XYZ file of C-alpha atoms in Angstrom:
282
model
C 39.940 95.730 32.826
C 36.925 94.640 30.777
C 37.536 97.479 28.280
C 41.096 96.313 27.715
C 41.493 94.219 24.530
C 41.469 90.482 25.096
C 44.983 89.989 23.734
C 46.351 92.591 26.170
C 44.542 90.915 29.044
C 46.073 87.614 27.995
C 49.546 89.171 27.983
C 48.947 90.564 31.468
C 47.696 87.184 32.668
C 50.802 85.449 31.314
C 52.956 88.094 32.979
C 51.071 87.538 36.233
C 51.883 83.828 36.096
C 55.530 84.403 35.169
C 56.091 87.070 37.813
C 54.119 85.080 40.373
C 56.295 82.019 39.795
C 59.393 84.187 40.079
C 58.180 85.619 43.391
C 57.418 82.168 44.777
C 60.275 80.057 43.425
C 63.168 82.371 42.521
C 63.020 85.554 44.604
C 63.321 83.713 47.965
C 66.705 82.304 46.929
C 67.904 85.675 45.639
C 66.855 87.302 48.902
C 68.537 84.644 51.041
C 71.750 84.945 49.037
C 71.618 88.725 49.374
C 71.012 88.469 53.115
C 73.940 86.103 53.594
C 76.252 88.456 51.727
C 75.075 91.540 53.621
C 75.444 89.841 57.011
C 78.874 88.466 56.113
C 80.008 91.948 55.136
C 78.535 93.476 58.292
C 80.377 90.973 60.474
C 83.617 92.335 59.070
C 82.577 95.994 59.222
C 81.145 95.778 62.750
C 84.401 94.340 64.068
C 85.924 97.777 63.471
C 82.757 99.867 63.776
C 80.503 98.341 66.468
C 77.677 100.760 65.644
C 76.974 98.688 62.534
C 76.427 95.488 64.521
C 72.739 96.257 64.999
C 72.292 96.009 61.239
C 72.914 92.268 61.460
C 69.889 91.831 63.711
C 67.630 94.206 61.796
C 68.384 92.884 58.326
C 68.001 89.327 59.611
C 64.360 90.212 60.251
C 63.684 92.782 57.509
C 64.843 90.680 54.552
C 62.758 87.623 55.565
C 59.763 89.874 56.251
C 59.813 91.177 52.707
C 60.524 87.676 51.420
C 57.310 86.535 53.093
C 55.310 89.395 51.605
C 56.788 88.705 48.176
C 56.011 84.985 48.437
C 52.382 85.611 49.395
C 52.137 88.259 46.682
C 53.374 85.694 44.173
C 50.688 83.232 45.223
C 48.140 86.027 44.839
C 49.274 86.759 41.275
C 48.982 83.099 40.339
C 45.446 82.998 41.718
C 44.513 86.288 40.031
C 45.840 85.429 36.568
C 42.571 83.957 35.264
C 40.537 86.890 36.563
C 42.951 89.278 34.847
C 42.535 87.358 31.595
C 38.748 87.506 32.012
C 38.881 91.276 32.491
C 37.608 91.318 36.068
C 38.029 94.894 37.275
C 38.280 93.859 40.920
C 41.490 91.918 40.150
C 43.424 95.079 39.271
C 43.943 96.391 42.814
C 45.102 93.166 44.518
C 47.375 92.323 41.577
C 48.920 95.769 41.772
C 49.483 95.490 45.516
C 50.995 92.025 45.093
C 53.530 93.354 42.592
C 54.278 96.355 44.814
C 55.886 94.044 47.379
C 58.841 92.930 45.214
C 59.125 96.399 43.674
C 59.494 98.145 47.035
C 61.105 95.255 48.893
C 63.794 94.690 46.303
C 64.686 98.368 46.347
C 64.885 98.355 50.152
C 67.223 95.346 50.116
C 69.270 96.993 47.382
C 70.417 99.790 49.706
C 72.292 97.744 52.343
C 73.558 95.456 49.592
C 75.286 98.236 47.641
C 76.494 99.785 50.894
C 78.376 96.707 52.061
C 78.672 94.189 49.208
C 80.687 94.511 46.004
C 79.421 93.361 42.633
C 76.048 93.364 40.927
C 73.235 94.168 43.395
C 71.048 91.055 43.329
C 67.998 92.681 44.982
C 67.583 94.886 41.913
C 66.473 91.802 39.992
C 63.608 91.321 42.435
C 62.655 94.984 42.233
C 62.774 95.218 38.435
C 60.704 92.070 37.948
C 58.058 93.475 40.279
C 58.143 96.864 38.577
C 57.815 95.274 35.137
C 54.432 93.854 36.079
C 53.425 96.826 38.256
C 53.889 99.299 35.413
C 52.567 96.960 32.716
C 49.345 96.446 34.635
C 48.820 100.200 34.891
C 49.938 101.262 31.423
C 48.484 98.481 29.269
C 44.929 98.857 30.543
C 42.539 100.736 28.295
C 41.315 103.531 30.554
C 41.009 107.323 30.538
C 44.414 109.010 30.175
C 43.993 111.044 33.359
C 43.248 107.882 35.306
C 46.109 105.961 33.718
C 48.759 108.588 34.320
C 47.320 109.632 37.661
C 47.542 106.052 38.885
C 50.963 105.573 37.326
C 52.380 108.606 39.122
C 50.495 108.289 42.411
C 51.086 104.559 42.789
C 54.717 104.735 41.717
C 55.453 107.613 44.084
C 53.613 105.795 46.887
C 55.713 102.696 46.307
C 58.913 104.740 46.268
C 57.931 106.382 49.544
C 57.327 103.007 51.204
C 60.909 102.133 50.336
C 62.317 105.426 51.573
C 60.308 105.359 54.802
C 61.256 101.751 55.525
C 64.928 102.513 54.919
C 64.837 105.596 57.149
C 62.891 103.800 59.883
C 65.314 100.888 59.821
C 68.249 103.286 59.911
C 66.710 105.090 62.877
C 66.313 101.843 64.784
C 69.806 100.646 63.860
C 71.279 103.842 65.308
C 69.076 103.759 68.405
C 70.094 100.194 69.225
C 73.744 101.229 69.484
C 73.363 104.637 71.158
C 76.034 105.238 73.820
C 73.704 105.908 76.768
C 71.213 103.126 76.112
C 68.605 102.679 77.582
C 68.540 106.462 78.131
C 68.233 109.076 75.391
C 70.960 111.676 75.777
C 69.603 114.833 74.195
C 67.298 116.009 71.450
C 69.286 114.299 68.709
C 68.365 110.897 70.139
C 64.836 111.919 71.064
C 63.961 112.795 67.485
C 65.291 109.472 66.226
C 62.933 107.719 68.625
C 60.065 109.918 67.405
C 60.825 109.360 63.745
C 61.346 105.603 63.715
C 57.778 104.363 64.365
C 56.279 107.120 62.216
C 58.320 105.935 59.236
C 57.170 102.327 59.586
C 53.547 103.279 60.241
C 53.590 105.321 57.031
C 54.905 102.273 55.161
C 51.812 100.326 56.208
C 49.490 103.222 55.391
C 51.055 103.650 51.953
C 50.664 99.974 51.074
C 46.998 100.191 52.052
C 46.732 103.409 50.036
C 48.172 101.665 46.974
C 45.398 99.081 47.110
C 42.666 101.656 47.686
C 43.980 104.100 45.078
C 44.036 101.263 42.560
C 40.407 100.632 43.520
C 39.662 104.369 43.071
C 38.454 104.652 46.641
C 38.459 108.063 48.307
C 40.146 106.535 51.343
C 43.108 105.631 49.176
C 43.563 109.309 48.383
C 43.087 110.231 52.040
C 45.580 107.681 53.330
C 48.152 108.667 50.721
C 47.733 112.328 51.680
C 47.909 111.499 55.395
C 51.103 109.518 54.870
C 52.869 112.081 52.723
C 52.000 115.003 55.012
C 53.107 112.971 58.039
C 56.433 112.242 56.365
C 56.942 115.917 55.545
C 56.080 116.876 59.118
C 58.678 114.498 60.567
C 61.395 114.459 57.888
C 61.929 118.209 57.480
C 62.441 119.033 61.178
C 64.377 115.776 61.607
C 66.817 116.814 58.904
C 67.296 120.249 60.457
C 67.733 118.916 63.995
C 70.135 116.183 62.910
C 72.294 118.662 60.986
C 72.215 121.603 63.387
C 71.899 120.083 66.854
C 73.182 116.526 66.481
C 75.932 117.625 64.050
C 75.136 114.747 61.726
C 76.451 114.810 58.165
C 73.639 112.620 56.821
C 71.012 113.996 54.440
C 68.879 110.837 54.556
C 65.662 112.636 55.427
C 65.850 114.980 52.456
C 66.286 112.266 49.820
C 62.575 111.519 49.810
C 61.492 115.136 49.327
C 61.345 115.040 45.489
C 59.070 111.990 45.675
C 56.976 113.623 48.398
C 56.556 116.744 46.262
C 55.628 114.614 43.261
C 53.010 112.647 45.185
C 51.536 115.794 46.721
C 51.204 117.334 43.261
C 49.401 114.297 41.849
C 47.076 114.021 44.837
C 46.159 117.708 44.843
C 46.030 118.438 41.100
C 42.253 118.608 40.433
C 42.121 116.457 37.279
C 44.258 113.740 38.810
C 42.341 113.860 42.081
C 39.028 113.467 40.275
C 40.322 110.506 38.286
C 41.860 108.828 41.323
C 38.827 109.175 43.572
C 35.928 108.494 41.224
C 35.001 105.109 42.610
C 34.278 102.491 40.001
C 31.075 100.499 40.188
């Protein structure tokens, strides 16, 4: 950050304050409004399709969870603004992680919103505001091009995978909560859902940690990102096959993340990017 021109650092600091205030004072109301609309729609849908009733419970916890992360992230950005303006290198990683919460969280909340609610998807506002700062912080810094674009790709793909994994894990749990033979698991189709669900959410946590460590150029960031992406491949590919062939599902949910997985694997394993991402700064 110290090599970045002072005027650029000032712009980033102002953005940190603006986005931080949005995350603290505006996003919570957008999220609550979105939650109310999703739950209201699910009450109607679940009256005809009881399998969707579990979504009411899950979203009632998932939306507030992300709201809490976004709120704390906003406080962090407000506290980090001066250090960003001063060019403190250590401020880059926590600021990036803080802005990853609305970016990923807003996109997660977008999916049930567009599935059940008509009109403009409010959670996109939260996501785009977070992404505006997330990408600005990466792209406006004056650093080596391999580092800049390696971080842009690796961190963006990691954030996208947190969203996909959280959506899939939540979908797994929603389906499991309404399975016909509960509390038993009637066949391989249900077994694999129970295997997949915790793996998806664990990978979300690992990827958020990886975002922070990759931004810090720590080797463990690279390792955790690789561990997460390989774990997701190892569970998503067989899950997709089993769900289609054995469980006779028509859903392709597990394959939607494959382009992002391939992209992240490429960035992590391409030698020039790997060197840039893992050369720990002093």
